[in-house]
Coordinates of N, CA and C in Angstrom, one line a residue:
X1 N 0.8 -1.2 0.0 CA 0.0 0.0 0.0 C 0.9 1.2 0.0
X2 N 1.0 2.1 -0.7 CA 1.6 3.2 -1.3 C 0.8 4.6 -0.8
X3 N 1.3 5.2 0.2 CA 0.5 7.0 0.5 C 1.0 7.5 -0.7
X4 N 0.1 8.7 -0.8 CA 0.7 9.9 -1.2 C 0.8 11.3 0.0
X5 N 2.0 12.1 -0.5 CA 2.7 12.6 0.0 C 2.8 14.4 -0.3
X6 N 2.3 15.1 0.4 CA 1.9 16.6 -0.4 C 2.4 17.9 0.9
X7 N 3.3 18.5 0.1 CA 3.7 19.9 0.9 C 2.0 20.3 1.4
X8 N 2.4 21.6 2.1 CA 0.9 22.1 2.7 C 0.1 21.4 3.5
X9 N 0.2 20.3 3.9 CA -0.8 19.4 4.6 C -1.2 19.7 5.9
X10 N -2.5 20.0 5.9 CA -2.7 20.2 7.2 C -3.2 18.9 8.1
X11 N -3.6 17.9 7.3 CA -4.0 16.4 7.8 C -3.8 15.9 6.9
X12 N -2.9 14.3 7.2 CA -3.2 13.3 6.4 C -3.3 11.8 7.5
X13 N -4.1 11.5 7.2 CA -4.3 10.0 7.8 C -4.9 8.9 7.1
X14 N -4.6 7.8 7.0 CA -5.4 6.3 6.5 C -6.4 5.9 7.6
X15 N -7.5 6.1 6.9 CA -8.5 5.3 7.3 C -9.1 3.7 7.4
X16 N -8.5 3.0 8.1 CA -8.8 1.6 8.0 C -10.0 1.2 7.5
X17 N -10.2 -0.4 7.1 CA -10.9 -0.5 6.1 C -12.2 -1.0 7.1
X18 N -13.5 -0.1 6.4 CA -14.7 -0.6 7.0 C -15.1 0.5 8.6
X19 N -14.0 1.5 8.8 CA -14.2 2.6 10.0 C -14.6 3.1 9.7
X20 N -14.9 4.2 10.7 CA -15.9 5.7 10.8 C -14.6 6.5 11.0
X21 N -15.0 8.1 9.9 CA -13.6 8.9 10.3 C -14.5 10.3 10.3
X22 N -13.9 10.9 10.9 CA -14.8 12.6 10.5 C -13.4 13.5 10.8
X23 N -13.6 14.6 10.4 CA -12.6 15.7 10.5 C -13.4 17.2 10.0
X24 N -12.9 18.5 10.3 CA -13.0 19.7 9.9 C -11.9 20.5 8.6
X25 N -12.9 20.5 7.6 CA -12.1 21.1 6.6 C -12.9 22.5 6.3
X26 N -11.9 23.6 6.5 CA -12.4 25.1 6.1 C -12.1 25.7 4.9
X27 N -13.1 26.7 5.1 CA -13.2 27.3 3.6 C -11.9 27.1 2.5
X28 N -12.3 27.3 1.5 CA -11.0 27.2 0.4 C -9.9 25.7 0.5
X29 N -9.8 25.1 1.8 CA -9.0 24.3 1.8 C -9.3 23.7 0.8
X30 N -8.8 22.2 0.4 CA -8.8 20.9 -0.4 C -8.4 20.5 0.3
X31 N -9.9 18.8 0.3 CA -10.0 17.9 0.6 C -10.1 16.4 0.0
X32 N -8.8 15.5 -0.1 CA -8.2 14.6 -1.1 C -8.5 13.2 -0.6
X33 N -9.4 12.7 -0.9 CA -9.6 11.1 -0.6 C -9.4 10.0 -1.7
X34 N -8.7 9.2 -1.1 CA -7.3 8.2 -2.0 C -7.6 7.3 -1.8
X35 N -8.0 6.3 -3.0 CA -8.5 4.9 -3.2 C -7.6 4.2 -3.0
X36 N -6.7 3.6 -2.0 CA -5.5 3.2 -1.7 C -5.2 1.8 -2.6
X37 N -6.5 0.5 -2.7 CA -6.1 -0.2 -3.1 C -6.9 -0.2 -4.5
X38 N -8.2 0.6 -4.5 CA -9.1 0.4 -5.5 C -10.1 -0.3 -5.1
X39 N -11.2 0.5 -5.5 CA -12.7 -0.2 -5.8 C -13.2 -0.1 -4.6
X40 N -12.9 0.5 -3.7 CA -13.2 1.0 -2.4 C -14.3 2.4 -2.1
X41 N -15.6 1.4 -1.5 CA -16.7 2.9 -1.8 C -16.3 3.3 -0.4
X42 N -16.5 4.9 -0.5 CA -16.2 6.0 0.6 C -17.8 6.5 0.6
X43 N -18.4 6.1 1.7 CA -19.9 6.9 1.8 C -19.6 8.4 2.7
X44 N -19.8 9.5 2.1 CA -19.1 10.8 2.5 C -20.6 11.7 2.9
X45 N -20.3 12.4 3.8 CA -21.6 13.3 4.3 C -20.9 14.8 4.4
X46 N -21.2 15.9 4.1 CA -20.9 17.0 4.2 C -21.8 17.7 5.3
X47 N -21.4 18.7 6.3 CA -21.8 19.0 7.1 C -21.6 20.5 7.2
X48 N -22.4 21.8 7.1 CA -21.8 22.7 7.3 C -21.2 22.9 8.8
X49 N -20.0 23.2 9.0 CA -19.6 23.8 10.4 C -20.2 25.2 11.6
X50 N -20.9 25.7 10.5 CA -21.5 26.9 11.0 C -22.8 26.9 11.4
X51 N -23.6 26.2 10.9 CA -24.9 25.6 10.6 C -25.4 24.1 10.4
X52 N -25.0 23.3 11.3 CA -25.3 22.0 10.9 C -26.9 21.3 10.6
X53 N -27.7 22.6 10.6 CA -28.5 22.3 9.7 C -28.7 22.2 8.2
X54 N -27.3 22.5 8.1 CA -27.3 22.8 6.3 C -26.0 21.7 6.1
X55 N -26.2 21.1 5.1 CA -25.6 19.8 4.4 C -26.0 19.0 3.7
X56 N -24.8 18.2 2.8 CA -25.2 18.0 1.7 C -26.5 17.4 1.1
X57 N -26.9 17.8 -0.3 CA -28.3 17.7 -0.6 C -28.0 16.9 -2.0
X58 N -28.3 15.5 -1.8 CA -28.3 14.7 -3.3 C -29.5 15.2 -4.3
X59 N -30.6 15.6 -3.5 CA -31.4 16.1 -4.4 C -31.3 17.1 -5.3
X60 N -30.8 18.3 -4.2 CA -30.3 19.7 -5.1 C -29.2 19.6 -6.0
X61 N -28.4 19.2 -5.2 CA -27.2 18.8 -6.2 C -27.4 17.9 -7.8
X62 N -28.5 17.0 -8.1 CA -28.4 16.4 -9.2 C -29.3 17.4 -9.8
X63 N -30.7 18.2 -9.3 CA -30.7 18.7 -9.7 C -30.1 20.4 -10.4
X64 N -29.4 20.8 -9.7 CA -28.4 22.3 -10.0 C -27.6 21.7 -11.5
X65 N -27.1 20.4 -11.1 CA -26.7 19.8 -12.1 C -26.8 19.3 -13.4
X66 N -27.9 18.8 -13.3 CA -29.0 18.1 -14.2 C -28.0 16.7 -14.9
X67 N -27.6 16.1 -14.0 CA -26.8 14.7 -14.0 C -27.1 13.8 -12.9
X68 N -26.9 12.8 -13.0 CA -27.4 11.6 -11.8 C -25.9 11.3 -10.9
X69 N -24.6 11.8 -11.8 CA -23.2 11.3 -11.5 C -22.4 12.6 -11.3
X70 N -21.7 11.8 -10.1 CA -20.9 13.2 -9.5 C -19.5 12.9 -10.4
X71 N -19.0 13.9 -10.7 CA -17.9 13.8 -11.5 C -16.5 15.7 -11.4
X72 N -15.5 15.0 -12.0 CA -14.9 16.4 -12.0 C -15.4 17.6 -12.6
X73 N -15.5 18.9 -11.8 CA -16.2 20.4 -12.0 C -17.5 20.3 -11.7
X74 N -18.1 19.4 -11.2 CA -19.7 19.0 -10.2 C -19.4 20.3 -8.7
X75 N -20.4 21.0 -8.8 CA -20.7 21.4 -7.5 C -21.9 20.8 -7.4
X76 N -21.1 20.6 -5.5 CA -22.0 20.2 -4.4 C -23.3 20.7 -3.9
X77 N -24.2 20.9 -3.9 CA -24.8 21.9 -3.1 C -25.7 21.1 -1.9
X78 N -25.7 22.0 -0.9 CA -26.8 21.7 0.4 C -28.3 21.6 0.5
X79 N -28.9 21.6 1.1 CA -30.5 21.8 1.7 C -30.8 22.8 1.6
X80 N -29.7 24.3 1.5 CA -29.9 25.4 1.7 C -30.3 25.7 -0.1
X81 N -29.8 25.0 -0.8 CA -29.2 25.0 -2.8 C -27.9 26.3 -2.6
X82 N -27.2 26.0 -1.8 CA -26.0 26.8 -1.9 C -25.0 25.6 -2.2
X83 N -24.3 26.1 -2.8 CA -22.3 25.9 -3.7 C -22.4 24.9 -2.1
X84 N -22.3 24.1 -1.6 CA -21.2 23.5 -0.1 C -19.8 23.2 -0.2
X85 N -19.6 22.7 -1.4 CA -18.2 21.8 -1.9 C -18.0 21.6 -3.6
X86 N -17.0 21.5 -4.4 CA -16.6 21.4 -5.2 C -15.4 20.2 -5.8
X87 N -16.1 19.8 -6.9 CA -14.9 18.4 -7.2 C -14.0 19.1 -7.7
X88 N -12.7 19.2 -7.5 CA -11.9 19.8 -8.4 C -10.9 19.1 -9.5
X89 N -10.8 17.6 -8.5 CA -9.8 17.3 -9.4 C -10.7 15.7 -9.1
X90 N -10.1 14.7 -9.9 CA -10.8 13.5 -9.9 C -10.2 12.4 -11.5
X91 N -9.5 11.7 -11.2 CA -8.8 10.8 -11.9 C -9.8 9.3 -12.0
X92 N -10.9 9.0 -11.5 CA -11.8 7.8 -11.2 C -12.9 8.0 -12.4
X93 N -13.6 8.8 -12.6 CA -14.1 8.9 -13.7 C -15.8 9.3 -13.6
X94 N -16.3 8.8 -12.6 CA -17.6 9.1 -11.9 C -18.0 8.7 -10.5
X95 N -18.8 9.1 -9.9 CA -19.3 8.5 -8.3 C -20.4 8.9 -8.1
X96 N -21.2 8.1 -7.4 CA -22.8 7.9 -7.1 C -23.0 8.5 -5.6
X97 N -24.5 9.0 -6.1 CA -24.7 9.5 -5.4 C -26.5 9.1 -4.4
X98 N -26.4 8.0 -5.1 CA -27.9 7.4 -5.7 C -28.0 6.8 -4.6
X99 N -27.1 5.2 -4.2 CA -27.2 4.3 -4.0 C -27.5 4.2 -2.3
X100 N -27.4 5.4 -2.0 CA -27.2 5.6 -0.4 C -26.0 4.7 0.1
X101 N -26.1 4.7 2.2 CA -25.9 4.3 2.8 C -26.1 2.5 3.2
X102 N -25.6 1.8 2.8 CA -25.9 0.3 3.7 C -26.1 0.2 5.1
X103 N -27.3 -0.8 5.0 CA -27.5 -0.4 6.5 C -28.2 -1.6 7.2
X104 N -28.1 -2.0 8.3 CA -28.6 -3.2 8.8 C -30.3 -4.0 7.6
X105 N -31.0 -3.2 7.2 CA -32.2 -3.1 6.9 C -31.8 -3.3 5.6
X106 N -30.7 -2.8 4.8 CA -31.2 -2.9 3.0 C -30.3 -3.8 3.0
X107 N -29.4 -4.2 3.8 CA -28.7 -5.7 3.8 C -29.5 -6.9 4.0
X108 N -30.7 -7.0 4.5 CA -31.9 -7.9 4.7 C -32.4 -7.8 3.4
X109 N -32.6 -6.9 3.0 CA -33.6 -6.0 1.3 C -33.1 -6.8 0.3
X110 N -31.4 -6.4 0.3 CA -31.1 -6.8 -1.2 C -30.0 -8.0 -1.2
X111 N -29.7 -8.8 0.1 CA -29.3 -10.0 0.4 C -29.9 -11.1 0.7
X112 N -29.9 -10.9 2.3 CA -30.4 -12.6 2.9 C -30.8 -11.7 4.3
X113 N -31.7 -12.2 4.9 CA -32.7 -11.8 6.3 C -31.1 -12.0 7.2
X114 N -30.1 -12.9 7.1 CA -29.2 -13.1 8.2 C -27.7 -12.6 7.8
X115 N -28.0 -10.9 6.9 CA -27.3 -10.4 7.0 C -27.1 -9.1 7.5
X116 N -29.0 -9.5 8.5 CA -29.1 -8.1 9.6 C -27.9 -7.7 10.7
X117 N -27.3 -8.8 10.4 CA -26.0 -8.4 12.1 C -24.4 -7.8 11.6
X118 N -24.2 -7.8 10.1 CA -23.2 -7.1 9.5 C -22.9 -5.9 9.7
X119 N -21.5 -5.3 9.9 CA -21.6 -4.3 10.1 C -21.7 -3.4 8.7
X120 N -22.1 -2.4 8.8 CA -22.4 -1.2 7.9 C -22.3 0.4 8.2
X121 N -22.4 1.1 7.0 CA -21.9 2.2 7.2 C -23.5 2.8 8.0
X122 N -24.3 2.7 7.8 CA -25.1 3.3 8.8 C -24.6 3.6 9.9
X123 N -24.7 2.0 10.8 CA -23.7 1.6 11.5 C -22.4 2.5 12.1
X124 N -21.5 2.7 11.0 CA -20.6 3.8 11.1 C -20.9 5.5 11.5
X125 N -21.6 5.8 11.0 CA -22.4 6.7 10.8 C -22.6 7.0 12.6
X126 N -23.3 5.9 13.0 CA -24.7 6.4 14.0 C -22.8 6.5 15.1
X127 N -22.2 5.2 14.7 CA -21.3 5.2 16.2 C -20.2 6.3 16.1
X128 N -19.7 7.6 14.9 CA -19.2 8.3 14.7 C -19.8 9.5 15.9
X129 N -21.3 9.8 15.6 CA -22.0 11.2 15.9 C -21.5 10.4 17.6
X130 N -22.1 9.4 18.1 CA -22.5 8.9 19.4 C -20.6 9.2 20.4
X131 N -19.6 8.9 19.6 CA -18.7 9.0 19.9 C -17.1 9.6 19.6
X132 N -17.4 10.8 18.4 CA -15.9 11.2 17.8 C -16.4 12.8 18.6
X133 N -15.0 12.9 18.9 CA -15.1 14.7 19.9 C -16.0 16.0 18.9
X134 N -15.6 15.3 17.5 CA -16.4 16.7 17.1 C -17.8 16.5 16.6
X135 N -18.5 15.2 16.7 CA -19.5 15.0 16.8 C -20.3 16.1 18.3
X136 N -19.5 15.8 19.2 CA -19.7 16.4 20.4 C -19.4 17.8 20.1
X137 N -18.8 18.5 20.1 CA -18.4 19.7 19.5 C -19.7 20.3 18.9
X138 N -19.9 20.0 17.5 CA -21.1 20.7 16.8 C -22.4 19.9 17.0
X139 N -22.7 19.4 18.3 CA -23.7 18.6 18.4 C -24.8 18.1 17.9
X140 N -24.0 17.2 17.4 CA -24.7 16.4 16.4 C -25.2 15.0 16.5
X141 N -26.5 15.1 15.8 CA -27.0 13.8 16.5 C -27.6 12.8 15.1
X142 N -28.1 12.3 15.2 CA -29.2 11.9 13.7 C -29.6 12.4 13.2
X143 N -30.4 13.4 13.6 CA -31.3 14.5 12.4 C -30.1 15.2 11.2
X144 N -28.8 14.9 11.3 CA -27.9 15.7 10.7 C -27.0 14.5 9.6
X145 N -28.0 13.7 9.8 CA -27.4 12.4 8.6 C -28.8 12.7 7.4
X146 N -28.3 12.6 6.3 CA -28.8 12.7 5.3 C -28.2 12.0 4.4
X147 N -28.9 12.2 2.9 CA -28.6 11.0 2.1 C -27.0 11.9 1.8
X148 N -25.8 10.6 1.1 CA -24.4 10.5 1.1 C -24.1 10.5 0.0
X149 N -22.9 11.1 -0.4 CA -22.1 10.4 -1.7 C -21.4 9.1 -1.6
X150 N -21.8 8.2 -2.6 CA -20.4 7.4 -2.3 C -19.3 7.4 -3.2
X151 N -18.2 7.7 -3.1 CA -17.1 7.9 -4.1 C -16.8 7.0 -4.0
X152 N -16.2 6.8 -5.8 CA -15.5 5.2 -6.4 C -16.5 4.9 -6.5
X153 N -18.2 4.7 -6.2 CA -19.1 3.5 -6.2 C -19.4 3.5 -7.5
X154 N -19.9 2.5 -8.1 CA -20.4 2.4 -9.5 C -21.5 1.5 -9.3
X155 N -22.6 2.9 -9.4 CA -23.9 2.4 -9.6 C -24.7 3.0 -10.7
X156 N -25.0 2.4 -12.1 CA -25.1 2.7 -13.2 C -26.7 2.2 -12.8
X157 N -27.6 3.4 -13.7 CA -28.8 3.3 -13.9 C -29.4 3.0 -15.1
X158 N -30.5 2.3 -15.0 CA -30.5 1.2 -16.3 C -31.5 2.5 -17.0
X159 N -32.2 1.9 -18.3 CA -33.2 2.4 -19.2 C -34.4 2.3 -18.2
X160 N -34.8 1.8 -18.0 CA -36.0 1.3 -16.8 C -35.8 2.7 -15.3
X161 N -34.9 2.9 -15.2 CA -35.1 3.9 -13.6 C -34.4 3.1 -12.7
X162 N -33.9 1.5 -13.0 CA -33.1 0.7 -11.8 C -32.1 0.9 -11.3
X163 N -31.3 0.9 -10.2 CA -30.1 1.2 -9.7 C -29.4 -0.6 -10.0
X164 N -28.1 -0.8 -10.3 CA -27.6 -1.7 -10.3 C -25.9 -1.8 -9.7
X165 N -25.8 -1.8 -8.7 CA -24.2 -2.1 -7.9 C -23.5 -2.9 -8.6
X166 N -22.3 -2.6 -9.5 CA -21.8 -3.2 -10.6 C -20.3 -3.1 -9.5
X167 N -19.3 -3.7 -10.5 CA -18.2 -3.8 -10.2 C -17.7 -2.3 -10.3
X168 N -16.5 -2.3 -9.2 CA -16.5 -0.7 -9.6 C -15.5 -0.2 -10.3
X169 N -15.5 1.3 -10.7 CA -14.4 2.0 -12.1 C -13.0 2.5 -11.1
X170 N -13.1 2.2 -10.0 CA -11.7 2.9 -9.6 C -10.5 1.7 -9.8
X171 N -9.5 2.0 -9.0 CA -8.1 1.6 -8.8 C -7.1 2.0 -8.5
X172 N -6.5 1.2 -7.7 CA -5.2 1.5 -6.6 C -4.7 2.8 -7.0
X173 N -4.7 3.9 -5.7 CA -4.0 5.0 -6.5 C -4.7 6.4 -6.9
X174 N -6.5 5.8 -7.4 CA -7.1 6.6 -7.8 C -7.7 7.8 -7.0
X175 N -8.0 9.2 -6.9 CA -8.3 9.9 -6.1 C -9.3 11.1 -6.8
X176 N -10.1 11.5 -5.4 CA -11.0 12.4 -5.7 C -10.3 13.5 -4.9
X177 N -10.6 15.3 -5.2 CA -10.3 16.2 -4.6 C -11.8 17.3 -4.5
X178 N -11.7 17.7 -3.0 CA -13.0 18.9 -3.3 C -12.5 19.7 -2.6
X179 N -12.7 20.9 -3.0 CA -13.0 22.2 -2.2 C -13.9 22.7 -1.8
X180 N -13.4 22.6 -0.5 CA -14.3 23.6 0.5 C -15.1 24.6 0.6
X181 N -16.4 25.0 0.1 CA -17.0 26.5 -0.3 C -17.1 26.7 0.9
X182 N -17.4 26.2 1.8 CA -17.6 26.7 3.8 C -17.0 26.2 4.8
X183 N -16.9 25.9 5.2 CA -16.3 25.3 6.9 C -17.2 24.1 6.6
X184 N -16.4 23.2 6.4 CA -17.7 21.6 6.3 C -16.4 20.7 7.7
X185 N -17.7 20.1 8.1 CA -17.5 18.6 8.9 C -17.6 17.7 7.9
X186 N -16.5 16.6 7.9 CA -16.9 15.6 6.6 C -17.2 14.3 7.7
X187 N -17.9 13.6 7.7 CA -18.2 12.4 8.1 C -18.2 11.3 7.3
X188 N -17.2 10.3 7.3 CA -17.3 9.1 6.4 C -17.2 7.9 6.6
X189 N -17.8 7.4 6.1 CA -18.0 5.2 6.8 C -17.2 4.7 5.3
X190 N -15.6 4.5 5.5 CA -15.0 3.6 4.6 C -15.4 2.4 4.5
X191 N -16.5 2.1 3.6 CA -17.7 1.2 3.6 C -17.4 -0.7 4.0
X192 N -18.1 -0.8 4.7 CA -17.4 -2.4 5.4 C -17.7 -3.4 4.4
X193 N -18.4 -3.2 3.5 CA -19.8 -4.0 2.3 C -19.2 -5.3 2.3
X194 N -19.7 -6.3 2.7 CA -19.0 -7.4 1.9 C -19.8 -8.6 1.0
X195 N -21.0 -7.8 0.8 CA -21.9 -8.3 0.0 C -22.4 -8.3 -1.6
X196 N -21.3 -6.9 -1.8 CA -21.6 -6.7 -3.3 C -20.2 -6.5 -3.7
X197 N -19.9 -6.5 -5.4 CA -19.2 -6.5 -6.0 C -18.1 -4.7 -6.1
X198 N -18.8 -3.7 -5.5 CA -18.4 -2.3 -5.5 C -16.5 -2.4 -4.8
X199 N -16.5 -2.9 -4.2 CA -15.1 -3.2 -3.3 C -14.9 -4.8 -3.5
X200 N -15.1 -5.3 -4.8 CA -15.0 -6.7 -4.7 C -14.9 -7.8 -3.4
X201 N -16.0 -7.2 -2.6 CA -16.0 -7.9 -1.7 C -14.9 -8.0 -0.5
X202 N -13.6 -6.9 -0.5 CA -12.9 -7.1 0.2 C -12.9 -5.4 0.4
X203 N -13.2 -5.2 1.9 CA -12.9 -3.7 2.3 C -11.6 -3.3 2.8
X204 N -11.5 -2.4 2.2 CA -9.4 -2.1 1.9 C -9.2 0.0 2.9
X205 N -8.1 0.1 3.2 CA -7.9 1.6 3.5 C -8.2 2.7 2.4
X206 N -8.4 3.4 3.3 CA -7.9 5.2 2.2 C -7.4 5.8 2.9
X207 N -6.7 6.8 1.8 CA -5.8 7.9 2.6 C -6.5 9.4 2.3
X208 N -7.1 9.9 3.6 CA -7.6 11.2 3.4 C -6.8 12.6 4.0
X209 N -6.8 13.5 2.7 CA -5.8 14.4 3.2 C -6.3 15.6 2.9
X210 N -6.1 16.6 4.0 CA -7.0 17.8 4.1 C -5.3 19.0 3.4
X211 N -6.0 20.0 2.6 CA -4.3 21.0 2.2 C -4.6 21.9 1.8
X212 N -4.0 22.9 2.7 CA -4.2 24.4 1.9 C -4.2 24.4 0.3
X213 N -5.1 25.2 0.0 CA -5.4 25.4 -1.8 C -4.2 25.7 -2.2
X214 N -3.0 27.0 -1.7 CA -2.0 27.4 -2.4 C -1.1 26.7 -2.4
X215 N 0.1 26.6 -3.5 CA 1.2 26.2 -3.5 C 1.3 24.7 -3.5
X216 N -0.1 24.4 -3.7 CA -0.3 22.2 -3.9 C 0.9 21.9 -5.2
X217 N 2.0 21.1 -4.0 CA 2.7 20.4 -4.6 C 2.7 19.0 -4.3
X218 N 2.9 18.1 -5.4 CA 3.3 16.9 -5.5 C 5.0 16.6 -4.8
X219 N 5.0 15.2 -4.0 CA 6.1 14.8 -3.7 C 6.5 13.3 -4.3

């Protein structure tokens, strides 16, 4: 497993595979999450810092868009239909935004009844708010989870209106970057899935790294 490595950084950490991570990223910064091994879905929640009633909105955003796929030069927008975040750079090629969260309940849905005890990014989700300091901090509870992106996920929609969890377009290496339009809390469940083909069934690390906009150099 191979990091990458960037002057300016104000955070970089690997997120083990299948955890809950959150952090604060402010205005202007860039925020770089690294598909370490490939095919690894990142279910991502945006949160404004100022207002945690305001965060990311799948609805406004495909609409402002008029696309179903988040892709490079995609703005994000919130509940409020304001700019939240910006793709800026993105080497993977598309990511969904459709598919939601896995969760005790659609692992019964679109599996087997006895794979209610798996863990899941729901899961992640709920034990993140219940226990990381800055959950505590901008107090946050459930009402502040909303529908997710998942980056890297490849979930292609048929002629019919169907969602289908295909194998996915990333690979070792591959990365997404956004900027910051506000003070966002990012909340994310490096997806534990071991039921569908998105992460070929094997949940792997990422490396998420927070860096000042100016002077982004490669090392």
């Amino acid at each position: 497993m191979t990091t990458l490595q960037f002057q300016n950084t104000v955070l970089d950490e690997v997120c083990p595979a299948g955890e809950a991570w959150m952090c604060e990223v402010k205005k202007g910064q860039l925020f770089r999450i690294v598909d370490l091994e490939g095919n690894q879905a990142v279910d991502t929640l945006f949160i404004s810092a100022e207002n945690p009633d305001e965060r990311y909105s799948a609805t406004d955003t495909l609409t402002q868009n008029q696309q179903i796929y988040l892709e490079q030069g995609t703005t994000l927008y919130s509940n409020f239909a304001r700019p939240i975040a910006t793709i800026v750079e993105d080497n993977c090629g598309r990511h969904d935004t459709l598919g939601g969260a896995c969760s005790c309940e659609s692992n019964t849905v679109r599996y087997a009844h006895d794979k209610y005890p798996m863990h899941s990014c729901r899961n992640n989700f709920m034990y993140a708010l219940a226990k990381h300091p800055l959950a505590h901090k901008h107090q946050l509870n459930v009402r502040h989870l909303g529908p997710n992106i998942n980056f890297f996920m490849n979930v292609p929609v048929t002629p019919a209106g169907h969602l289908m969890f295909d194998d996915g377009v990333s690979a070792a290496g591959k990365y997404v970057e956004i900027r910051a339009e506000m003070d966002l809390i990012v909340l994310i469940s490096n997806c534990p899935q071991l039921n569908n083909p998105c992460n070929a069934y094997n949940p792997t690390p990422i490396q998420l790294i927070v860096l000042e906009a100016e002077e982004l150099s490669h090392v």
